[in-house]
Amino acid sequence: MAMCRVFAAVFLVYIWVLASLCSAGDPYVFYNFEVSYITASPLGEPQQVIAVNGKFPGPIVNVTTNDNVVINVRNKLDEHLLLHWSGIQQRRSSWQDGLPGTNCPIPPKWNWTYQFQVKDQVGSFFYFPSLNMQRSSGGFGSFIINNRAVIPIPFDTPHGDIVITIGDWYKRNHTALRRALDAGRDLGMPDGVLINGKGPYQYNTTYVPDGIDHETITVQPGKTYRVRVHNVGVSTSLNFRIQNHNMLLAESEGSYTVQQNYTSLDIHVGQSYSFLVTMDQNASSDYYIVASARMVNDTTWRRVTGVGILHYTNSKGKASGPLPAAPQDEFDKTFSMNQARSIRWNVSASGARPNPQGSFRYGSINVTEVYVLKNKPPVQINGKKRATLSGISFINPATPIRLADQFKVKGVYKLDFPNNPLTGPPKLETSVINGTYRGFMEVILQNNETRMQSYHLSGYAVFVVGMDYGEWSDNSRGTYNKWDGIARTTVQVYPGAWTAILVSLDNVGVWNLRSENLDSWYLGQETYVRVVNPEETNKTEFPIPDNALFCGALGKMQKPQDISSAAGLLFKGSNFSLLITLLYLVSAAISIFS
């Protein structure tokens, strides 16, 4: 009888804790992710891909501004894993960013629970595995943050949401691509482009063989949909278009844009956009959805094209004939850049908060620090092919930077990343940018390669204030857009060109600045920005999470995990702190009822 009372107490306490978490303050949203290999044939040949909950791409994370998001991740791969929530700013909590500079990896067969708040954010983002080229095998999915009901969106509520992931794809998996890079070889031309994890519709039997499954998106005539598009690929910029349909650009990576119609838009690696698309055609047939390679030789790369189908419910037939043409600008390198410049911030729209986006007048803030970051073609360092940023090829330390700071481990990194590119020979270093808390940083990204680059900064949205061809100079500041430059998380840098960004360093933590091109990132084209509040206070950074993993110099602190734990099943989807709290309350309940 006493045991029955104890069991009842345990159950009631469990329900009480969950209810209190979900009702007090901002809501909690729970997800379970099981990351594993599955066999799929996106380009017609069976290959190993990374799935989340058996799905490729993974499930959509759909939350609302200020939600507390709890995602329990079970690693069923045969190698270490981290999931990165690209574009989620992790306010005051770089501990949850899922990158090797901040987190120890999740070992095979282990699980780890991420918990973070999507504080003051809205928009379209995506998640992906961040270690060792794993994204090239999958593991990615969309991450949507909806407005709170009290904050109006700057357009009529769409009939529905459509999520589209696009990306170049290799038939070789990430381990084979790693081996090629480690051996000093290039990855070569991709084997195709996937749309929502599927290969191209057979629009042409020369380029598309039989037996390939394609994506079909069904819509109702006359309705307007919000179409969210993410380039989750390896290294190829893609031009996205929907046959015979205008795409009204509405949002990019958390910022509402000035609404402009495009017949196609270049989407670079790591970037996300939202379009409003009205289904206003006569449905005489289905329509092509196309994502084709950009900044390359069109004839050679023609097979690197993703093709899906837009199907009206009253469609009268299948899509046929040639694809809608990509921009004819092979010899006009300014077209794409001018298109990028046309994307502007909607300064009068409310974002995640009631005040207009433009109330943050970034153009009137004094710059406190300037970094010119230059990339060049890969180089040989100590006999190995490496990619560099300002002459430094980054080496991820065995002990994550943020963890080393927490436990005062010396010699893990150097806080000496140069403001200007090195003039001597390139070198291997764990060299980090020393960001000033509440400073205002100007970063110039100079691309001295012959291929497209895109860069991402974790922890922040950056203001894209200028881009042009040639070498940046102080005089280039005269061309900056200081009023309505788009705020976003991933920016493109054209070959032989520069892009300038401004960022307000108001988020304490250690934040990754990297090339989104996976091969460049893997070969060392990255660094971190360390932002520390000189006054110790938990108001600007959350404490280290209870379930933090330990590795490197702190590896002895890590306790083994019972990978068959029944508790892991009972509390699946809850975080470690909840479990500890629950156990404490259960203990108290046992003493009361026994």
JSON list of N, CA, C and O in Angstrom, two decimals, residues 156-202:
[
{"chain": "A", "resi": 156, "resn": "ASP", "atom": "N", "xyz": [-1.07, 39.94, -45.50]},
{"chain": "A", "resi": 156, "resn": "ASP", "atom": "CA", "xyz": [-2.24, 39.14, -45.14]},
{"chain": "A", "resi": 156, "resn": "ASP", "atom": "C", "xyz": [-1.82, 37.72, -44.80]},
{"chain": "A", "resi": 156, "resn": "ASP", "atom": "O", "xyz": [-0.88, 37.17, -45.39]},
{"chain": "A", "resi": 157, "resn": "THR", "atom": "N", "xyz": [-2.54, 37.12, -43.85]},
{"chain": "A", "resi": 157, "resn": "THR", "atom": "CA", "xyz": [-2.20, 35.76, -43.44]},
{"chain": "A", "resi": 157, "resn": "THR", "atom": "C", "xyz": [-2.32, 34.81, -44.63]},
{"chain": "A", "resi": 157, "resn": "THR", "atom": "O", "xyz": [-3.38, 34.72, -45.25]},
{"chain": "A", "resi": 158, "resn": "PRO", "atom": "N", "xyz": [-1.23, 34.11, -44.98]},
{"chain": "A", "resi": 158, "resn": "PRO", "atom": "CA", "xyz": [-1.29, 33.20, -46.13]},
{"chain": "A", "resi": 158, "resn": "PRO", "atom": "C", "xyz": [-2.21, 32.01, -45.87]},
{"chain": "A", "resi": 158, "resn": "PRO", "atom": "O", "xyz": [-2.52, 31.66, -44.72]},
{"chain": "A", "resi": 159, "resn": "HIS", "atom": "N", "xyz": [-2.63, 31.38, -46.94]},
{"chain": "A", "resi": 159, "resn": "HIS", "atom": "CA", "xyz": [-3.48, 30.20, -46.84]},
{"chain": "A", "resi": 159, "resn": "HIS", "atom": "C", "xyz": [-2.72, 29.04, -46.20]},
{"chain": "A", "resi": 159, "resn": "HIS", "atom": "O", "xyz": [-3.32, 28.20, -45.50]},
{"chain": "A", "resi": 160, "resn": "GLY", "atom": "N", "xyz": [-1.42, 28.99, -46.42]},
{"chain": "A", "resi": 160, "resn": "GLY", "atom": "CA", "xyz": [-0.61, 27.91, -45.85]},
{"chain": "A", "resi": 160, "resn": "GLY", "atom": "C", "xyz": [0.86, 28.18, -46.00]},
{"chain": "A", "resi": 160, "resn": "GLY", "atom": "O", "xyz": [1.29, 29.14, -46.64]},
{"chain": "A", "resi": 161, "resn": "ASP", "atom": "N", "xyz": [1.65, 27.35, -45.34]},
{"chain": "A", "resi": 161, "resn": "ASP", "atom": "CA", "xyz": [3.11, 27.41, -45.39]},
{"chain": "A", "resi": 161, "resn": "ASP", "atom": "C", "xyz": [3.64, 26.26, -46.23]},
{"chain": "A", "resi": 161, "resn": "ASP", "atom": "O", "xyz": [3.19, 25.12, -46.09]},
{"chain": "A", "resi": 162, "resn": "ILE", "atom": "N", "xyz": [4.60, 26.55, -47.08]},
{"chain": "A", "resi": 162, "resn": "ILE", "atom": "CA", "xyz": [5.28, 25.53, -47.87]},
{"chain": "A", "resi": 162, "resn": "ILE", "atom": "C", "xyz": [6.78, 25.65, -47.58]},
{"chain": "A", "resi": 162, "resn": "ILE", "atom": "O", "xyz": [7.34, 26.74, -47.72]},
{"chain": "A", "resi": 163, "resn": "VAL", "atom": "N", "xyz": [7.40, 24.58, -47.14]},
{"chain": "A", "resi": 163, "resn": "VAL", "atom": "CA", "xyz": [8.83, 24.58, -46.85]},
{"chain": "A", "resi": 163, "resn": "VAL", "atom": "C", "xyz": [9.56, 23.81, -47.93]},
{"chain": "A", "resi": 163, "resn": "VAL", "atom": "O", "xyz": [9.19, 22.68, -48.28]},
{"chain": "A", "resi": 164, "resn": "ILE", "atom": "N", "xyz": [10.61, 24.43, -48.49]},
{"chain": "A", "resi": 164, "resn": "ILE", "atom": "CA", "xyz": [11.39, 23.80, -49.55]},
{"chain": "A", "resi": 164, "resn": "ILE", "atom": "C", "xyz": [12.87, 23.89, -49.19]},
{"chain": "A", "resi": 164, "resn": "ILE", "atom": "O", "xyz": [13.40, 24.98, -48.99]},
{"chain": "A", "resi": 165, "resn": "THR", "atom": "N", "xyz": [13.53, 22.75, -49.08]},
{"chain": "A", "resi": 165, "resn": "THR", "atom": "CA", "xyz": [14.99, 22.72, -48.95]},
{"chain": "A", "resi": 165, "resn": "THR", "atom": "C", "xyz": [15.58, 22.42, -50.31]},
{"chain": "A", "resi": 165, "resn": "THR", "atom": "O", "xyz": [15.11, 21.52, -51.02]},
{"chain": "A", "resi": 166, "resn": "ILE", "atom": "N", "xyz": [16.59, 23.19, -50.70]},
{"chain": "A", "resi": 166, "resn": "ILE", "atom": "CA", "xyz": [17.30, 22.96, -51.95]},
{"chain": "A", "resi": 166, "resn": "ILE", "atom": "C", "xyz": [18.78, 22.83, -51.63]},
{"chain": "A", "resi": 166, "resn": "ILE", "atom": "O", "xyz": [19.26, 23.39, -50.64]},
{"chain": "A", "resi": 167, "resn": "GLY", "atom": "N", "xyz": [19.51, 22.09, -52.44]},
{"chain": "A", "resi": 167, "resn": "GLY", "atom": "CA", "xyz": [20.93, 21.98, -52.19]},
{"chain": "A", "resi": 167, "resn": "GLY", "atom": "C", "xyz": [21.61, 21.05, -53.18]},
{"chain": "A", "resi": 167, "resn": "GLY", "atom": "O", "xyz": [21.00, 20.07, -53.64]},
{"chain": "A", "resi": 168, "resn": "ASP", "atom": "N", "xyz": [22.86, 21.37, -53.51]},
{"chain": "A", "resi": 168, "resn": "ASP", "atom": "CA", "xyz": [23.63, 20.46, -54.35]},
{"chain": "A", "resi": 168, "resn": "ASP", "atom": "C", "xyz": [23.89, 19.16, -53.59]},
{"chain": "A", "resi": 168, "resn": "ASP", "atom": "O", "xyz": [23.88, 19.12, -52.36]},
{"chain": "A", "resi": 169, "resn": "TRP", "atom": "N", "xyz": [24.12, 18.08, -54.35]},
{"chain": "A", "resi": 169, "resn": "TRP", "atom": "CA", "xyz": [24.16, 16.75, -53.72]},
{"chain": "A", "resi": 169, "resn": "TRP", "atom": "C", "xyz": [25.16, 15.86, -54.44]},
{"chain": "A", "resi": 169, "resn": "TRP", "atom": "O", "xyz": [25.27, 15.89, -55.67]},
{"chain": "A", "resi": 170, "resn": "TYR", "atom": "N", "xyz": [25.88, 15.08, -53.63]},
{"chain": "A", "resi": 170, "resn": "TYR", "atom": "CA", "xyz": [26.82, 14.09, -54.15]},
{"chain": "A", "resi": 170, "resn": "TYR", "atom": "C", "xyz": [26.32, 12.68, -53.85]},
{"chain": "A", "resi": 170, "resn": "TYR", "atom": "O", "xyz": [25.70, 12.45, -52.81]},
{"chain": "A", "resi": 171, "resn": "LYS", "atom": "N", "xyz": [26.61, 11.77, -54.75]},
{"chain": "A", "resi": 171, "resn": "LYS", "atom": "CA", "xyz": [26.27, 10.36, -54.49]},
{"chain": "A", "resi": 171, "resn": "LYS", "atom": "C", "xyz": [27.24, 9.75, -53.48]},
{"chain": "A", "resi": 171, "resn": "LYS", "atom": "O", "xyz": [26.93, 8.71, -52.89]},
{"chain": "A", "resi": 172, "resn": "ARG", "atom": "N", "xyz": [28.39, 10.38, -53.29]},
{"chain": "A", "resi": 172, "resn": "ARG", "atom": "CA", "xyz": [29.30, 9.96, -52.23]},
{"chain": "A", "resi": 172, "resn": "ARG", "atom": "C", "xyz": [28.83, 10.55, -50.91]},
{"chain": "A", "resi": 172, "resn": "ARG", "atom": "O", "xyz": [28.37, 11.70, -50.88]},
{"chain": "A", "resi": 173, "resn": "ASN", "atom": "N", "xyz": [28.97, 9.80, -49.82]},
{"chain": "A", "resi": 173, "resn": "ASN", "atom": "CA", "xyz": [28.54, 10.34, -48.53]},
{"chain": "A", "resi": 173, "resn": "ASN", "atom": "C", "xyz": [29.62, 11.23, -47.92]},
{"chain": "A", "resi": 173, "resn": "ASN", "atom": "O", "xyz": [30.70, 11.41, -48.49]},
{"chain": "A", "resi": 174, "resn": "HIS", "atom": "N", "xyz": [29.34, 11.74, -46.74]},
{"chain": "A", "resi": 174, "resn": "HIS", "atom": "CA", "xyz": [30.23, 12.73, -46.13]},
{"chain": "A", "resi": 174, "resn": "HIS", "atom": "C", "xyz": [31.60, 12.15, -45.80]},
{"chain": "A", "resi": 174, "resn": "HIS", "atom": "O", "xyz": [32.61, 12.87, -45.85]},
{"chain": "A", "resi": 175, "resn": "THR", "atom": "N", "xyz": [31.68, 10.86, -45.46]},
{"chain": "A", "resi": 175, "resn": "THR", "atom": "CA", "xyz": [32.99, 10.29, -45.13]},
{"chain": "A", "resi": 175, "resn": "THR", "atom": "C", "xyz": [33.86, 10.18, -46.39]},
{"chain": "A", "resi": 175, "resn": "THR", "atom": "O", "xyz": [35.07, 10.41, -46.33]},
{"chain": "A", "resi": 176, "resn": "ALA", "atom": "N", "xyz": [33.24, 9.86, -47.53]},
{"chain": "A", "resi": 176, "resn": "ALA", "atom": "CA", "xyz": [34.00, 9.81, -48.78]},
{"chain": "A", "resi": 176, "resn": "ALA", "atom": "C", "xyz": [34.44, 11.21, -49.21]},
{"chain": "A", "resi": 176, "resn": "ALA", "atom": "O", "xyz": [35.57, 11.40, -49.70]},
{"chain": "A", "resi": 177, "resn": "LEU", "atom": "N", "xyz": [33.58, 12.20, -49.02]},
{"chain": "A", "resi": 177, "resn": "LEU", "atom": "CA", "xyz": [33.96, 13.58, -49.36]},
{"chain": "A", "resi": 177, "resn": "LEU", "atom": "C", "xyz": [35.08, 14.07, -48.45]},
{"chain": "A", "resi": 177, "resn": "LEU", "atom": "O", "xyz": [36.01, 14.75, -48.91]},
{"chain": "A", "resi": 178, "resn": "ARG", "atom": "N", "xyz": [35.03, 13.69, -47.18]},
{"chain": "A", "resi": 178, "resn": "ARG", "atom": "CA", "xyz": [36.12, 14.04, -46.25]},
{"chain": "A", "resi": 178, "resn": "ARG", "atom": "C", "xyz": [37.44, 13.45, -46.71]},
{"chain": "A", "resi": 178, "resn": "ARG", "atom": "O", "xyz": [38.49, 14.10, -46.67]},
{"chain": "A", "resi": 179, "resn": "ARG", "atom": "N", "xyz": [37.39, 12.18, -47.11]},
{"chain": "A", "resi": 179, "resn": "ARG", "atom": "CA", "xyz": [38.64, 11.52, -47.55]},
{"chain": "A", "resi": 179, "resn": "ARG", "atom": "C", "xyz": [39.24, 12.24, -48.75]},
{"chain": "A", "resi": 179, "resn": "ARG", "atom": "O", "xyz": [40.47, 12.39, -48.86]},
{"chain": "A", "resi": 180, "resn": "ALA", "atom": "N", "xyz": [38.38, 12.68, -49.67]},
{"chain": "A", "resi": 180, "resn": "ALA", "atom": "CA", "xyz": [38.87, 13.41, -50.83]},
{"chain": "A", "resi": 180, "resn": "ALA", "atom": "C", "xyz": [39.57, 14.70, -50.41]},
{"chain": "A", "resi": 180, "resn": "ALA", "atom": "O", "xyz": [40.67, 15.01, -50.89]},
{"chain": "A", "resi": 181, "resn": "LEU", "atom": "N", "xyz": [38.95, 15.45, -49.51]},
{"chain": "A", "resi": 181, "resn": "LEU", "atom": "CA", "xyz": [39.56, 16.71, -49.05]},
{"chain": "A", "resi": 181, "resn": "LEU", "atom": "C", "xyz": [40.85, 16.45, -48.28]},
{"chain": "A", "resi": 181, "resn": "LEU", "atom": "O", "xyz": [41.84, 17.16, -48.44]},
{"chain": "A", "resi": 182, "resn": "ASP", "atom": "N", "xyz": [40.85, 15.41, -47.44]},
{"chain": "A", "resi": 182, "resn": "ASP", "atom": "CA", "xyz": [42.05, 15.08, -46.67]},
{"chain": "A", "resi": 182, "resn": "ASP", "atom": "C", "xyz": [43.21, 14.68, -47.58]},
{"chain": "A", "resi": 182, "resn": "ASP", "atom": "O", "xyz": [44.38, 14.87, -47.22]},
{"chain": "A", "resi": 183, "resn": "ALA", "atom": "N", "xyz": [42.87, 14.12, -48.75]},
{"chain": "A", "resi": 183, "resn": "ALA", "atom": "CA", "xyz": [43.90, 13.71, -49.70]},
{"chain": "A", "resi": 183, "resn": "ALA", "atom": "C", "xyz": [44.34, 14.86, -50.61]},
{"chain": "A", "resi": 183, "resn": "ALA", "atom": "O", "xyz": [45.16, 14.65, -51.51]},
{"chain": "A", "resi": 184, "resn": "GLY", "atom": "N", "xyz": [43.78, 16.05, -50.38]},
{"chain": "A", "resi": 184, "resn": "GLY", "atom": "CA", "xyz": [44.19, 17.21, -51.17]},
{"chain": "A", "resi": 184, "resn": "GLY", "atom": "C", "xyz": [43.43, 17.39, -52.47]},
{"chain": "A", "resi": 184, "resn": "GLY", "atom": "O", "xyz": [43.81, 18.23, -53.30]},
{"chain": "A", "resi": 185, "resn": "ARG", "atom": "N", "xyz": [42.34, 16.64, -52.65]},
{"chain": "A", "resi": 185, "resn": "ARG", "atom": "CA", "xyz": [41.56, 16.75, -53.89]},
{"chain": "A", "resi": 185, "resn": "ARG", "atom": "C", "xyz": [40.37, 17.67, -53.70]},
{"chain": "A", "resi": 185, "resn": "ARG", "atom": "O", "xyz": [39.87, 17.86, -52.59]},
{"chain": "A", "resi": 186, "resn": "ASP", "atom": "N", "xyz": [39.89, 18.23, -54.82]},
{"chain": "A", "resi": 186, "resn": "ASP", "atom": "CA", "xyz": [38.64, 18.98, -54.80]},
{"chain": "A", "resi": 186, "resn": "ASP", "atom": "C", "xyz": [37.47, 18.01, -54.81]},
{"chain": "A", "resi": 186, "resn": "ASP", "atom": "O", "xyz": [37.61, 16.84, -55.22]},
{"chain": "A", "resi": 187, "resn": "LEU", "atom": "N", "xyz": [36.30, 18.50, -54.43]},
{"chain": "A", "resi": 187, "resn": "LEU", "atom": "CA", "xyz": [35.11, 17.64, -54.43]},
{"chain": "A", "resi": 187, "resn": "LEU", "atom": "C", "xyz": [34.59, 17.40, -55.83]},
{"chain": "A", "resi": 187, "resn": "LEU", "atom": "O", "xyz": [33.90, 16.41, -56.08]},
{"chain": "A", "resi": 188, "resn": "GLY", "atom": "N", "xyz": [34.89, 18.31, -56.76]},
{"chain": "A", "resi": 188, "resn": "GLY", "atom": "CA", "xyz": [34.39, 18.16, -58.11]},
{"chain": "A", "resi": 188, "resn": "GLY", "atom": "C", "xyz": [32.94, 18.61, -58.22]},
{"chain": "A", "resi": 188, "resn": "GLY", "atom": "O", "xyz": [32.31, 19.04, -57.25]},
{"chain": "A", "resi": 189, "resn": "MET", "atom": "N", "xyz": [32.40, 18.48, -59.42]},
{"chain": "A", "resi": 189, "resn": "MET", "atom": "CA", "xyz": [31.03, 18.93, -59.67]},
{"chain": "A", "resi": 189, "resn": "MET", "atom": "C", "xyz": [30.04, 18.02, -58.96]},
{"chain": "A", "resi": 189, "resn": "MET", "atom": "O", "xyz": [30.19, 16.80, -58.98]},
{"chain": "A", "resi": 190, "resn": "PRO", "atom": "N", "xyz": [29.02, 18.58, -58.31]},
{"chain": "A", "resi": 190, "resn": "PRO", "atom": "CA", "xyz": [28.01, 17.74, -57.66]},
{"chain": "A", "resi": 190, "resn": "PRO", "atom": "C", "xyz": [27.28, 16.86, -58.68]},
{"chain": "A", "resi": 190, "resn": "PRO", "atom": "O", "xyz": [27.29, 17.13, -59.89]},
{"chain": "A", "resi": 191, "resn": "ASP", "atom": "N", "xyz": [26.63, 15.82, -58.17]},
{"chain": "A", "resi": 191, "resn": "ASP", "atom": "CA", "xyz": [25.90, 14.91, -59.05]},
{"chain": "A", "resi": 191, "resn": "ASP", "atom": "C", "xyz": [24.49, 15.39, -59.34]},
{"chain": "A", "resi": 191, "resn": "ASP", "atom": "O", "xyz": [23.82, 14.86, -60.24]},
{"chain": "A", "resi": 192, "resn": "GLY", "atom": "N", "xyz": [24.03, 16.38, -58.59]},
{"chain": "A", "resi": 192, "resn": "GLY", "atom": "CA", "xyz": [22.69, 16.89, -58.83]},
{"chain": "A", "resi": 192, "resn": "GLY", "atom": "C", "xyz": [22.29, 17.90, -57.78]},
{"chain": "A", "resi": 192, "resn": "GLY", "atom": "O", "xyz": [23.10, 18.33, -56.95]},
{"chain": "A", "resi": 193, "resn": "VAL", "atom": "N", "xyz": [21.03, 18.30, -57.83]},
{"chain": "A", "resi": 193, "resn": "VAL", "atom": "CA", "xyz": [20.43, 19.18, -56.85]},
{"chain": "A", "resi": 193, "resn": "VAL", "atom": "C", "xyz": [19.15, 18.53, -56.35]},
{"chain": "A", "resi": 193, "resn": "VAL", "atom": "O", "xyz": [18.34, 18.04, -57.14]},
{"chain": "A", "resi": 194, "resn": "LEU", "atom": "N", "xyz": [18.98, 18.50, -55.02]},
{"chain": "A", "resi": 194, "resn": "LEU", "atom": "CA", "xyz": [17.78, 17.92, -54.43]},
{"chain": "A", "resi": 194, "resn": "LEU", "atom": "C", "xyz": [16.81, 19.02, -54.02]},
{"chain": "A", "resi": 194, "resn": "LEU", "atom": "O", "xyz": [17.21, 20.10, -53.58]},
{"chain": "A", "resi": 195, "resn": "ILE", "atom": "N", "xyz": [15.52, 18.73, -54.16]},
{"chain": "A", "resi": 195, "resn": "ILE", "atom": "CA", "xyz": [14.45, 19.57, -53.65]},
{"chain": "A", "resi": 195, "resn": "ILE", "atom": "C", "xyz": [13.67, 18.73, -52.64]},
{"chain": "A", "resi": 195, "resn": "ILE", "atom": "O", "xyz": [13.10, 17.69, -52.99]},
{"chain": "A", "resi": 196, "resn": "ASN", "atom": "N", "xyz": [13.72, 19.15, -51.39]},
{"chain": "A", "resi": 196, "resn": "ASN", "atom": "CA", "xyz": [13.11, 18.38, -50.29]},
{"chain": "A", "resi": 196, "resn": "ASN", "atom": "C", "xyz": [13.58, 16.92, -50.28]},
{"chain": "A", "resi": 196, "resn": "ASN", "atom": "O", "xyz": [12.81, 15.99, -50.08]},
{"chain": "A", "resi": 197, "resn": "GLY", "atom": "N", "xyz": [14.89, 16.76, -50.51]},
{"chain": "A", "resi": 197, "resn": "GLY", "atom": "CA", "xyz": [15.49, 15.43, -50.42]},
{"chain": "A", "resi": 197, "resn": "GLY", "atom": "C", "xyz": [15.24, 14.53, -51.61]},
{"chain": "A", "resi": 197, "resn": "GLY", "atom": "O", "xyz": [15.60, 13.35, -51.57]},
{"chain": "A", "resi": 198, "resn": "LYS", "atom": "N", "xyz": [14.65, 15.07, -52.67]},
{"chain": "A", "resi": 198, "resn": "LYS", "atom": "CA", "xyz": [14.33, 14.26, -53.84]},
{"chain": "A", "resi": 198, "resn": "LYS", "atom": "C", "xyz": [15.01, 14.81, -55.08]},
{"chain": "A", "resi": 198, "resn": "LYS", "atom": "O", "xyz": [15.30, 16.01, -55.18]},
{"chain": "A", "resi": 199, "resn": "GLY", "atom": "N", "xyz": [15.23, 13.92, -56.05]},
{"chain": "A", "resi": 199, "resn": "GLY", "atom": "CA", "xyz": [15.90, 14.30, -57.28]},
{"chain": "A", "resi": 199, "resn": "GLY", "atom": "C", "xyz": [14.97, 15.00, -58.25]},
{"chain": "A", "resi": 199, "resn": "GLY", "atom": "O", "xyz": [13.82, 15.31, -57.94]},
{"chain": "A", "resi": 200, "resn": "PRO", "atom": "N", "xyz": [15.46, 15.24, -59.48]},
{"chain": "A", "resi": 200, "resn": "PRO", "atom": "CA", "xyz": [14.69, 16.04, -60.43]},
{"chain": "A", "resi": 200, "resn": "PRO", "atom": "C", "xyz": [13.57, 15.26, -61.12]},
{"chain": "A", "resi": 200, "resn": "PRO", "atom": "O", "xyz": [13.69, 14.07, -61.41]},
{"chain": "A", "resi": 201, "resn": "TYR", "atom": "N", "xyz": [12.49, 15.97, -61.37]},
{"chain": "A", "resi": 201, "resn": "TYR", "atom": "CA", "xyz": [11.43, 15.49, -62.27]},
{"chain": "A", "resi": 201, "resn": "TYR", "atom": "C", "xyz": [12.05, 15.26, -63.65]},
{"chain": "A", "resi": 201, "resn": "TYR", "atom": "O", "xyz": [12.93, 16.01, -64.09]},
{"chain": "A", "resi": 202, "resn": "GLN", "atom": "N", "xyz": [11.58, 14.25, -64.34]},
{"chain": "A", "resi": 202, "resn": "GLN", "atom": "CA", "xyz": [12.18, 13.91, -65.64]},
{"chain": "A", "resi": 202, "resn": "GLN", "atom": "C", "xyz": [11.65, 14.84, -66.74]},
{"chain": "A", "resi": 202, "resn": "GLN", "atom": "O", "xyz": [10.82, 14.48, -67.55]}
]
